[in-house]
Tab-separated table of C-alpha atoms and ligand atoms in Angstrom:
chain	number	residue	atom	x	y	z
A	28	MET	CA	110.588	132.709	21.612
A	29	ALA	CA	109.656	130.043	24.060
A	30	ILE	CA	106.737	128.116	25.403
A	31	ARG	CA	106.115	128.799	29.083
A	32	PRO	CA	104.104	126.601	31.474
A	33	ILE	CA	100.484	127.676	31.942
A	34	ARG	CA	99.364	128.252	35.539
A	35	LEU	CA	96.421	126.131	36.612
A	36	TYR	CA	93.223	126.911	38.507
A	37	GLY	CA	94.093	127.295	42.193
A	38	ASP	CA	97.314	129.215	41.555
A	39	PRO	CA	97.051	132.500	43.517
A	40	VAL	CA	98.605	134.445	40.627
A	41	LEU	CA	95.358	133.914	38.683
A	42	ARG	CA	93.531	135.839	41.429
A	43	GLN	CA	95.708	138.935	41.437
A	44	ARG	CA	94.920	142.203	39.711
A	45	THR	CA	97.439	143.207	37.067
A	46	LYS	CA	99.396	146.467	36.816
A	47	ARG	CA	99.324	148.987	33.997
A	48	VAL	CA	102.197	148.871	31.537
A	49	GLU	CA	104.051	152.173	31.006
A	50	SER	CA	106.127	151.048	28.035
A	51	VAL	CA	106.951	147.838	26.201
A	52	ASP	CA	110.684	147.237	26.503
A	53	ALA	CA	112.738	144.339	25.100
A	54	GLU	CA	111.941	142.103	28.058
A	55	LEU	CA	108.203	142.703	27.647
A	56	ARG	CA	108.414	142.084	23.898
A	57	THR	CA	109.958	138.694	24.659
A	58	LEU	CA	107.193	138.045	27.172
A	59	ILE	CA	104.546	138.905	24.548
A	60	ASP	CA	106.212	136.678	21.912
A	61	ASP	CA	106.280	133.862	24.459
A	62	MET	CA	102.609	134.433	25.296
A	63	ILE	CA	101.710	134.053	21.600
A	64	ASP	CA	103.846	130.898	21.299
A	65	THR	CA	102.367	129.463	24.481
A	66	MET	CA	98.792	130.202	23.357
A	67	ARG	CA	99.317	128.622	19.927
A	68	ASN	CA	101.105	125.585	21.315
A	69	ALA	CA	98.124	124.969	23.598
A	70	GLU	CA	95.699	125.633	20.705
A	71	GLY	CA	94.076	128.459	22.640
A	72	ILE	CA	92.468	131.581	21.199
A	73	GLY	CA	93.503	133.869	24.053
A	74	LEU	CA	96.044	134.082	26.866
A	75	ALA	CA	96.508	136.662	29.614
A	76	ALA	CA	99.784	137.473	31.409
A	77	PRO	CA	98.749	135.994	34.804
A	78	GLN	CA	98.318	132.630	33.079
A	79	ILE	CA	102.084	132.479	32.729
A	80	GLY	CA	102.661	133.983	36.148
A	81	ARG	CA	103.075	137.650	35.196
A	82	LEU	CA	101.161	140.661	36.426
A	83	GLU	CA	101.412	143.019	33.481
A	84	ARG	CA	98.123	144.261	32.072
A	85	ILE	CA	98.485	142.411	28.759
A	86	PHE	CA	96.617	139.731	26.876
A	87	VAL	CA	97.003	138.167	23.459
A	88	VAL	CA	94.263	136.837	21.209
A	89	ASP	CA	94.242	134.838	18.005
A	90	VAL	CA	90.767	134.035	16.781
A	91	SER	CA	91.887	132.903	13.313
A	92	PRO	CA	91.120	129.225	14.168
A	93	MET	CA	87.503	130.386	14.642
A	94	LYS	CA	87.198	132.088	11.259
A	95	GLU	CA	84.356	129.833	10.119
A	96	GLU	CA	82.270	130.899	13.121
A	97	MET	CA	83.123	134.604	12.868
A	98	GLU	CA	80.352	136.841	11.713
A	99	GLU	CA	80.972	138.579	8.418
A	100	GLU	CA	81.251	142.048	9.936
A	101	PHE	CA	84.286	140.953	11.971
A	102	GLN	CA	86.078	139.137	9.160
A	103	ASP	CA	88.154	142.259	8.526
A	104	ILE	CA	89.800	141.774	11.913
A	105	LEU	CA	91.185	138.349	10.916
A	106	PRO	CA	94.250	139.687	9.051
A	107	GLN	CA	95.232	141.468	12.295
A	108	GLN	CA	95.696	138.196	14.195
A	109	PRO	CA	97.395	137.622	16.564
A	110	MET	CA	96.390	140.748	18.503
A	111	VAL	CA	98.271	142.101	21.500
A	112	LEU	CA	96.207	144.233	23.879
A	113	VAL	CA	98.125	146.337	26.387
A	114	ASN	CA	96.215	148.142	29.173
A	115	PRO	CA	92.790	147.156	27.810
A	116	GLU	CA	89.645	148.775	29.215
A	117	LEU	CA	86.050	147.805	28.525
A	118	THR	CA	84.481	151.167	27.714
A	119	TRP	CA	80.964	150.004	26.835
A	120	GLU	CA	78.904	146.836	27.049
A	121	SER	CA	75.531	146.007	25.521
A	122	GLU	CA	72.498	145.393	27.675
A	123	LEU	CA	71.772	142.444	25.440
A	124	GLU	CA	73.354	139.336	26.904
A	125	GLU	CA	74.213	136.014	25.382
A	126	LYS	CA	75.027	132.507	26.596
A	127	PHE	CA	78.144	130.913	25.179
A	128	GLU	CA	80.229	127.901	26.152
A	129	GLU	CA	83.641	128.927	27.487
A	130	GLY	CA	86.815	127.104	28.333
A	131	CYS	CA	90.179	128.265	29.657
A	132	LEU	CA	93.734	126.989	29.243
A	133	SER	CA	94.139	127.327	33.039
A	134	ILE	CA	91.062	125.123	33.604
A	135	PRO	CA	91.616	122.234	31.166
A	136	ASP	CA	88.817	119.876	30.127
A	137	LEU	CA	86.058	121.998	31.554
A	138	ARG	CA	83.531	123.930	29.506
A	139	GLU	CA	80.515	125.795	30.852
A	140	LEU	CA	77.848	128.118	29.521
A	141	VAL	CA	78.561	131.681	30.616
A	142	VAL	CA	76.245	134.687	30.237
A	143	ARG	CA	77.915	137.935	29.182
A	144	PRO	CA	77.071	141.110	27.231
A	145	GLU	CA	76.743	140.265	23.539
A	146	SER	CA	78.735	143.295	22.343
A	147	ILE	CA	81.402	145.482	23.902
A	148	GLU	CA	83.733	148.315	23.125
A	149	ILE	CA	87.335	147.871	24.147
A	150	ALA	CA	90.103	150.484	24.273
A	151	TYR	CA	93.721	149.365	24.463
A	152	GLN	CA	97.275	150.125	23.425
A	153	ASP	CA	99.441	148.111	21.061
A	154	VAL	CA	103.125	147.245	21.652
A	155	THR	CA	104.145	150.720	20.459
A	156	MET	CA	101.667	152.225	22.962
A	157	GLN	CA	99.426	153.516	20.152
A	158	LYS	CA	95.803	153.718	21.268
A	159	HIS	CA	93.016	151.751	19.590
A	160	SER	CA	89.352	151.129	20.157
A	161	HIS	CA	87.076	148.449	18.693
A	162	ALA	CA	83.370	147.784	18.994
A	163	VAL	CA	82.863	144.052	18.572
A	164	GLY	CA	80.276	141.362	19.117
A	165	GLY	CA	80.076	137.589	18.881
A	166	ILE	CA	83.188	135.497	19.438
A	167	LEU	CA	85.560	138.453	19.621
A	168	ALA	CA	83.492	140.157	22.313
A	169	ARG	CA	83.446	136.890	24.206
A	170	VAL	CA	87.205	136.321	24.008
A	171	PHE	CA	88.015	139.924	24.924
A	172	GLN	CA	85.763	139.783	27.994
A	173	HIS	CA	87.166	136.439	29.133
A	174	GLU	CA	90.769	137.669	28.797
A	175	TYR	CA	89.957	141.034	30.362
A	176	ASP	CA	88.584	139.164	33.378
A	177	HIS	CA	91.955	137.412	33.797
A	178	LEU	CA	93.585	140.845	34.239
A	179	GLU	CA	91.170	141.466	37.139
A	180	GLY	CA	91.792	138.093	38.778
A	181	VAL	CA	88.445	136.734	37.594
A	182	LEU	CA	87.906	133.291	36.039
A	183	PHE	CA	84.963	132.113	33.963
A	184	THR	CA	83.903	129.742	36.742
A	185	ASP	CA	83.125	132.871	38.824
A	186	HIS	CA	80.274	133.631	36.413
A	187	ILE	CA	78.425	130.332	36.768
A	188	SER	CA	75.812	129.593	39.415
A	189	PRO	CA	76.920	128.370	42.871
A	190	PHE	CA	74.944	125.210	42.144
A	191	ARG	CA	76.832	124.484	38.903
A	192	ARG	CA	80.094	125.334	40.642
A	193	SER	CA	79.387	122.890	43.449
A	194	LEU	CA	78.911	120.154	40.837
A	195	LEU	CA	82.324	120.981	39.404
A	196	LYS	CA	84.087	121.165	42.748
A	197	ARG	CA	85.807	117.813	42.503
A	198	LYS	CA	87.017	118.459	38.979
A	199	LEU	CA	88.350	121.889	39.999
A	200	THR	CA	90.200	120.341	42.941
A	201	GLU	CA	91.798	117.800	40.605
A	202	ILE	CA	92.887	120.567	38.254
A	203	SER	CA	94.361	122.612	41.112
A	204	GLN	CA	96.371	119.560	42.171
A	205	GLY	CA	97.668	119.051	38.641
A	206	ASP	CA	95.803	115.763	38.521
A	207	ILE	CA	94.919	116.074	34.825
A	208	GLN	CA	96.091	115.057	31.382
A	209	VAL	CA	96.999	117.993	29.151
A	210	ASN	CA	99.091	118.149	26.028
A	211	TYR	CA	100.804	121.448	26.852
A	212	PRO	CA	103.152	122.420	29.705
A	213	VAL	CA	101.354	123.396	32.909
A	214	GLN	CA	102.387	124.380	36.397
A	215	SER	CA	100.279	123.784	39.490
A	216	VAL	CA	101.000	125.093	42.986
B	10	NI	NI1	91.108	131.811	30.355
């Protein structure tokens, strides 16, 4: 298990689409363990493979630090943390949308309100390639959608208005140049 540097905004790897995983071998298990370590070390609640420079269709989530904010109906998912989602697909999304403040370990010190569907259904495989499907709302739906986006080369800043983005331009440039203070290992281009 090891902590790997997190790629920062501006790194082209964050803009690539990921590839489906056919099976989880020993090397991929190590990668997944490292993703969990890296996420926890950075005090994040989700991390996708491109954020450590890999293009497998995998993300990890651990929402247990958010347990106070979790709605009661999703409390039963807490014992399953951390979760590893291999080849996730969003199979349904609610018409009802919600605004929620998001951040990203690849875009440190920046939080913005993002509008997304309030509830979703997600299908995925676990590390043994067993299939699962969950219908979730609230924080879990939010985290799953944010991490799913990473697998498509999409960042949360893509969802905000061009006007808001123009206000953040300088900050984003600083981040892409590694001109930031963070208390976890990062790698800029
Ligand atoms: Ni992110």
